[in-house]
Amino acid sequence: MKKYKKIYIEITNNCNLNCSFCSKVNRPKRNMTLDEYKLILTKIKDYTDYIYLHVKGEPLLHPNIIKMIKLADKYNIKVNLTTNGVLFKKYARELGQCKNLNKINFSLHCENNIDNYFEDIFNNIEYLSHKTTKIYRLWVLNNNKLDDKSTKIVERIKNYYNLSPEVVDKIKNNNNIKIDSTIYVDKDNEFVWPSINSHKSCGYCYALKTHIAILVDGTVVPCCLDSDGVINLGNIFNESLEEITNKERYIKLKKSFQDKKPIEELCKSCTFKERFNNKKKSS
């Protein structure tokens, strides 16, 4: 049986922010029901050990977020979250009680004017388990360089954690730096959400090999960058994962990634795969 390193589950496509670097959601807004989520877990439990509760949307907006995380533990599935952090203070203590919360990414580069935003995250992160990896994410670099806003965020992190100049230099010059026992700062260039009308390129991709994504309406897509469900591989609410992965469209697309010649127009237009290919060239 094929096992994925991770499966993305979009429990909501609602968001409490409207950041310029994030593509707009063109699908009806909705929250996944608990019954729908349970059904997904029963169907994917043998296919992965890790789920990410996002594609688009802010997972902490879901009214049943804590129940959803804890429910996954019944299926021996660990949960990873990516959040803008706005609601983190509200849920910090409860998240700390979720023993299967494996990792939480804080997108500190989100666009907001919220008072005490950074303090609310820094001061409440201690409630999380020491087994949970915490990552402060800055994914808005240009040619690996920090802009003024990101530089100020690094300064806030430095001041709060009393980091040495050597560690600060590492943060500025490297992409993933450990600043505490389970706390990291992760930097990367801003990526462009793929669009069929953008430039075309070939290249290798890990989609369908290491991961798939499930949208809030049950649509299965190759990865979390297909935020509009353009490459509809099936619907997990109506089909088994085995049925979906045995479809001709799935099989041909997976082979095209292996051959470095993606056949889907959206995949041809995706520049994110260039990150994988650049790493392969440099390794």
Short mmCIF file of C-alpha atoms in Angstrom, two decimals:
data_model
loop_
_atom_site.label_atom_id
_atom_site.label_comp_id
_atom_site.label_asym_id
_atom_site.label_seq_id
_atom_site.Cartn_x
_atom_site.Cartn_y
_atom_site.Cartn_z
CA MET A 1 0.00 0.00 0.00
CA LYS A 2 1.29 3.45 -0.99
CA LYS A 3 2.09 5.70 2.01
CA TYR A 4 2.44 9.44 1.76
CA LYS A 5 4.71 11.51 3.97
CA LYS A 6 1.79 13.87 4.46
CA ILE A 7 -1.77 14.56 3.36
CA TYR A 8 -3.19 18.07 3.38
CA ILE A 9 -6.78 18.40 4.59
CA GLU A 10 -8.44 21.77 4.10
CA ILE A 11 -10.83 21.90 7.05
CA THR A 12 -11.90 25.44 6.14
CA ASN A 13 -11.24 27.80 3.26
CA ASN A 14 -12.23 30.84 5.31
CA CYS A 15 -9.55 33.25 6.49
CA ASN A 16 -9.50 36.19 8.88
CA LEU A 17 -6.89 38.07 6.82
CA ASN A 18 -6.53 39.17 3.21
CA CYS A 19 -2.80 39.08 2.52
CA SER A 20 -1.64 40.33 -0.87
CA PHE A 21 0.72 37.39 -1.46
CA CYS A 22 -2.03 34.78 -1.01
CA SER A 23 -4.19 33.84 -3.99
CA LYS A 24 -7.90 34.51 -3.74
CA VAL A 25 -10.28 31.63 -3.04
CA ASN A 26 -12.65 31.24 -5.97
CA ARG A 27 -14.61 28.39 -4.39
CA PRO A 28 -17.66 28.65 -2.10
CA LYS A 29 -16.61 29.33 1.48
CA ARG A 30 -17.36 26.55 3.92
CA ASN A 31 -16.16 24.62 6.96
CA MET A 32 -15.71 20.88 6.79
CA THR A 33 -18.12 19.11 9.13
CA LEU A 34 -16.90 16.78 11.85
CA ASP A 35 -18.60 13.86 10.12
CA GLU A 36 -16.86 14.67 6.84
CA TYR A 37 -13.54 14.95 8.63
CA LYS A 38 -14.06 11.62 10.43
CA LEU A 39 -14.88 9.98 7.11
CA ILE A 40 -11.63 11.28 5.63
CA LEU A 41 -9.61 9.99 8.57
CA THR A 42 -11.09 6.51 8.19
CA LYS A 43 -10.17 6.53 4.51
CA ILE A 44 -6.60 7.84 4.81
CA LYS A 45 -5.46 6.29 8.11
CA ASP A 46 -3.51 3.56 6.34
CA TYR A 47 -1.99 5.96 3.82
CA THR A 48 -0.12 8.43 6.03
CA ASP A 49 1.09 9.20 9.54
CA TYR A 50 0.91 12.99 9.17
CA ILE A 51 -1.78 15.43 8.10
CA TYR A 52 -1.61 19.18 7.52
CA LEU A 53 -4.89 20.92 8.32
CA HIS A 54 -4.72 23.52 5.61
CA VAL A 55 -4.63 24.22 1.90
CA LYS A 56 -6.23 27.64 1.93
CA GLY A 57 -7.91 29.24 4.92
CA GLU A 58 -6.94 29.69 8.58
CA PRO A 59 -7.38 26.39 10.48
CA LEU A 60 -7.81 28.08 13.87
CA LEU A 61 -11.00 29.65 12.52
CA HIS A 62 -12.68 26.24 12.51
CA PRO A 63 -14.96 25.96 15.56
CA ASN A 64 -13.96 22.30 16.04
CA ILE A 65 -10.22 22.68 15.53
CA ILE A 66 -9.24 21.13 18.89
CA LYS A 67 -11.66 18.22 18.44
CA MET A 68 -10.25 17.62 14.96
CA ILE A 69 -6.66 17.49 16.16
CA LYS A 70 -7.48 15.13 19.02
CA LEU A 71 -9.66 12.94 16.80
CA ALA A 72 -6.71 12.28 14.49
CA ASP A 73 -4.84 10.80 17.46
CA LYS A 74 -7.40 7.98 17.60
CA TYR A 75 -6.13 6.93 14.17
CA ASN A 76 -2.45 7.32 15.18
CA ILE A 77 -2.12 10.34 12.93
CA LYS A 78 0.04 13.32 13.89
CA VAL A 79 -1.12 16.83 13.01
CA ASN A 80 0.78 19.77 11.56
CA LEU A 81 -0.70 23.27 11.52
CA THR A 82 0.13 26.39 9.56
CA THR A 83 -1.45 29.49 11.03
CA ASN A 84 -1.20 33.25 10.72
CA GLY A 85 -1.15 33.25 14.53
CA VAL A 86 -3.92 35.80 15.03
CA LEU A 87 -6.04 33.36 17.05
CA PHE A 88 -3.16 31.47 18.64
CA LYS A 89 -3.47 33.12 22.06
CA LYS A 90 -7.10 31.94 22.25
CA TYR A 91 -6.16 28.29 21.64
CA ALA A 92 -2.62 28.03 23.02
CA ARG A 93 -3.47 26.14 26.21
CA GLU A 94 -5.79 23.69 24.44
CA LEU A 95 -3.26 23.12 21.67
CA GLY A 96 -0.74 22.31 24.35
CA GLN A 97 -2.99 19.45 25.47
CA CYS A 98 -3.05 17.89 22.00
CA LYS A 99 -0.37 15.24 22.33
CA ASN A 100 -0.43 14.50 18.60
CA LEU A 101 0.25 18.12 17.55
CA ASN A 102 3.55 17.46 15.81
CA LYS A 103 4.39 20.87 14.35
CA ILE A 104 2.98 24.36 14.13
CA ASN A 105 4.13 26.94 11.58
CA PHE A 106 3.51 30.60 12.38
CA SER A 107 3.39 32.69 9.21
CA LEU A 108 4.80 35.82 10.79
CA HIS A 109 4.93 37.50 7.39
CA CYS A 110 1.12 37.75 7.29
CA GLU A 111 -0.30 41.22 6.75
CA ASN A 112 -2.14 42.52 9.80
CA ASN A 113 -2.33 45.58 12.02
CA ILE A 114 -3.18 43.73 15.21
CA ASP A 115 -1.91 45.17 18.48
CA ASN A 116 0.41 42.87 20.46
CA TYR A 117 0.44 40.34 17.59
CA PHE A 118 4.01 39.17 18.16
CA GLU A 119 3.77 39.33 21.96
CA ASP A 120 0.64 37.17 21.91
CA ILE A 121 2.50 34.48 19.98
CA PHE A 122 5.84 34.68 21.81
CA ASN A 123 4.26 34.78 25.27
CA ASN A 124 1.92 31.85 24.69
CA ILE A 125 4.12 29.47 22.74
CA GLU A 126 5.32 28.06 26.08
CA TYR A 127 1.95 26.34 26.50
CA LEU A 128 2.74 24.03 23.62
CA SER A 129 4.25 20.63 24.35
CA HIS A 130 8.03 20.31 24.26
CA LYS A 131 7.40 17.56 21.69
CA THR A 132 5.76 20.03 19.28
CA THR A 133 8.09 21.70 16.79
CA LYS A 134 7.44 25.44 16.53
CA ILE A 135 8.49 27.32 13.41
CA TYR A 136 8.48 31.07 12.83
CA ARG A 137 8.06 31.31 9.09
CA LEU A 138 9.20 34.17 6.86
CA TRP A 139 8.31 33.22 3.30
CA VAL A 140 8.33 36.63 1.62
CA LEU A 141 11.99 36.99 0.70
CA ASN A 142 13.15 38.35 -2.64
CA ASN A 143 16.29 36.62 -3.95
CA ASN A 144 16.88 35.28 -0.43
CA LYS A 145 17.05 38.80 0.99
CA LEU A 146 15.03 40.12 3.94
CA ASP A 147 12.91 43.18 3.27
CA ASP A 148 12.47 45.91 5.88
CA LYS A 149 9.40 44.27 7.41
CA SER A 150 11.09 40.87 7.73
CA THR A 151 14.22 42.47 9.17
CA LYS A 152 12.08 44.07 11.88
CA ILE A 153 10.46 40.72 12.63
CA VAL A 154 13.89 39.11 13.04
CA GLU A 155 14.76 41.96 15.40
CA ARG A 156 11.65 41.18 17.49
CA ILE A 157 12.63 37.51 17.65
CA LYS A 158 16.17 38.46 18.64
CA ASN A 159 15.00 40.73 21.44
CA TYR A 160 12.45 38.30 22.86
CA TYR A 161 14.78 35.29 22.86
CA ASN A 162 17.88 37.33 23.67
CA LEU A 163 19.72 35.84 20.71
CA SER A 164 23.44 36.32 20.22
CA PRO A 165 24.76 38.25 17.20
CA GLU A 166 26.07 34.95 15.82
CA VAL A 167 22.61 33.37 15.84
CA VAL A 168 21.06 36.48 14.29
CA ASP A 169 23.63 36.34 11.50
CA LYS A 170 22.72 32.70 10.89
CA ILE A 171 19.05 33.65 10.68
CA LYS A 172 19.83 36.36 8.15
CA ASN A 173 22.05 34.16 6.01
CA ASN A 174 20.42 30.72 6.26
CA ASN A 175 16.97 29.31 5.65
CA ASN A 176 16.29 27.20 8.74
CA ILE A 177 17.88 28.04 12.07
CA LYS A 178 17.24 26.52 15.49
CA ILE A 179 16.91 29.20 18.16
CA ASP A 180 15.62 27.09 21.05
CA SER A 181 15.12 23.41 21.88
CA THR A 182 12.10 23.03 19.56
CA ILE A 183 11.84 26.51 17.99
CA TYR A 184 13.10 27.41 14.51
CA VAL A 185 13.13 30.37 12.16
CA ASP A 186 12.44 29.34 8.57
CA LYS A 187 13.00 31.71 5.65
CA ASP A 188 12.26 31.32 1.98
CA ASN A 189 11.48 33.33 -1.12
CA GLU A 190 7.91 34.30 -1.81
CA PHE A 191 6.37 31.92 -4.32
CA VAL A 192 3.85 32.66 -7.02
CA TRP A 193 0.61 30.69 -6.88
CA PRO A 194 0.36 28.74 -10.13
CA SER A 195 -2.00 29.91 -12.83
CA ILE A 196 -2.72 28.22 -16.13
CA ASN A 197 -1.99 31.51 -17.89
CA SER A 198 1.55 31.86 -16.48
CA HIS A 199 4.82 30.64 -18.02
CA LYS A 200 5.34 26.96 -18.75
CA SER A 201 8.26 24.82 -17.57
CA CYS A 202 9.25 21.22 -17.09
CA GLY A 203 10.77 19.68 -13.99
CA TYR A 204 10.41 17.14 -11.22
CA CYS A 205 7.72 17.43 -8.53
CA TYR A 206 7.02 15.46 -5.34
CA ALA A 207 3.23 15.72 -5.72
CA LEU A 208 1.52 12.30 -5.68
CA LYS A 209 4.79 10.76 -4.51
CA THR A 210 5.09 12.26 -1.03
CA HIS A 211 1.75 14.03 -0.66
CA ILE A 212 -1.75 14.79 -1.89
CA ALA A 213 -4.31 17.37 -0.80
CA ILE A 214 -8.01 17.21 0.02
CA LEU A 215 -10.08 20.38 -0.37
CA VAL A 216 -12.91 21.35 1.95
CA ASP A 217 -15.54 19.85 -0.38
CA GLY A 218 -13.69 16.52 -0.56
CA THR A 219 -12.01 17.12 -3.91
CA VAL A 220 -8.62 15.38 -4.09
CA VAL A 221 -5.85 17.34 -5.85
CA PRO A 222 -2.13 16.65 -6.34
CA CYS A 223 -0.85 19.28 -3.90
CA CYS A 224 -1.71 22.26 -1.72
CA LEU A 225 -0.97 24.73 -4.54
CA ASP A 226 -4.00 23.60 -6.54
CA SER A 227 -6.19 25.82 -4.39
CA ASP A 228 -9.07 25.95 -6.87
CA GLY A 229 -9.29 22.22 -7.50
CA VAL A 230 -8.29 22.54 -11.15
CA ILE A 231 -6.83 19.01 -11.22
CA ASN A 232 -9.78 17.10 -9.81
CA LEU A 233 -8.63 13.54 -9.19
CA GLY A 234 -11.82 12.44 -7.45
CA ASN A 235 -13.79 13.05 -4.29
CA ILE A 236 -12.85 11.38 -1.00
CA PHE A 237 -16.41 11.67 0.29
CA ASN A 238 -17.67 9.39 -2.48
CA GLU A 239 -14.64 7.25 -3.35
CA SER A 240 -11.87 5.37 -1.60
CA LEU A 241 -8.31 6.59 -1.89
CA GLU A 242 -7.46 3.35 -3.64
CA GLU A 243 -10.06 4.07 -6.32
CA ILE A 244 -8.72 7.59 -6.80
CA THR A 245 -5.08 6.55 -7.06
CA ASN A 246 -5.93 3.88 -9.61
CA LYS A 247 -7.53 6.36 -12.00
CA GLU A 248 -5.84 6.99 -15.34
CA ARG A 249 -5.47 10.74 -14.69
CA TYR A 250 -3.67 10.12 -11.39
CA ILE A 251 -1.34 7.46 -12.83
CA LYS A 252 -0.40 9.51 -15.90
CA LEU A 253 0.22 12.67 -13.88
CA LYS A 254 2.43 10.87 -11.38
CA LYS A 255 4.51 9.36 -14.19
CA SER A 256 4.81 12.75 -15.86
CA PHE A 257 6.32 14.17 -12.65
CA GLN A 258 8.82 11.32 -12.56
CA ASP A 259 9.69 12.00 -16.20
CA LYS A 260 10.05 15.74 -15.41
CA LYS A 261 7.43 16.53 -18.05
CA PRO A 262 4.20 17.43 -16.21
CA ILE A 263 1.15 16.97 -18.41
CA GLU A 264 -1.38 19.11 -16.54
CA GLU A 265 -1.45 22.77 -17.59
CA LEU A 266 -1.48 24.00 -13.99
CA CYS A 267 1.58 21.90 -13.16
CA LYS A 268 3.41 23.18 -16.24
CA SER A 269 2.76 26.70 -14.94
CA CYS A 270 3.87 26.04 -11.36
CA THR A 271 7.19 27.60 -10.42
CA PHE A 272 7.30 25.93 -7.00
CA LYS A 273 8.73 22.78 -8.58
CA GLU A 274 11.80 24.83 -9.51
CA ARG A 275 12.75 24.76 -5.81
CA PHE A 276 12.96 20.97 -5.93
CA ASN A 277 14.94 20.97 -9.15
CA ASN A 278 17.37 23.62 -7.93
CA LYS A 279 18.03 21.54 -4.80
CA LYS A 280 18.64 18.45 -6.93
CA LYS A 281 21.16 20.36 -9.05
CA SER A 282 23.02 21.68 -6.02
CA SER A 283 23.09 18.38 -4.15
#
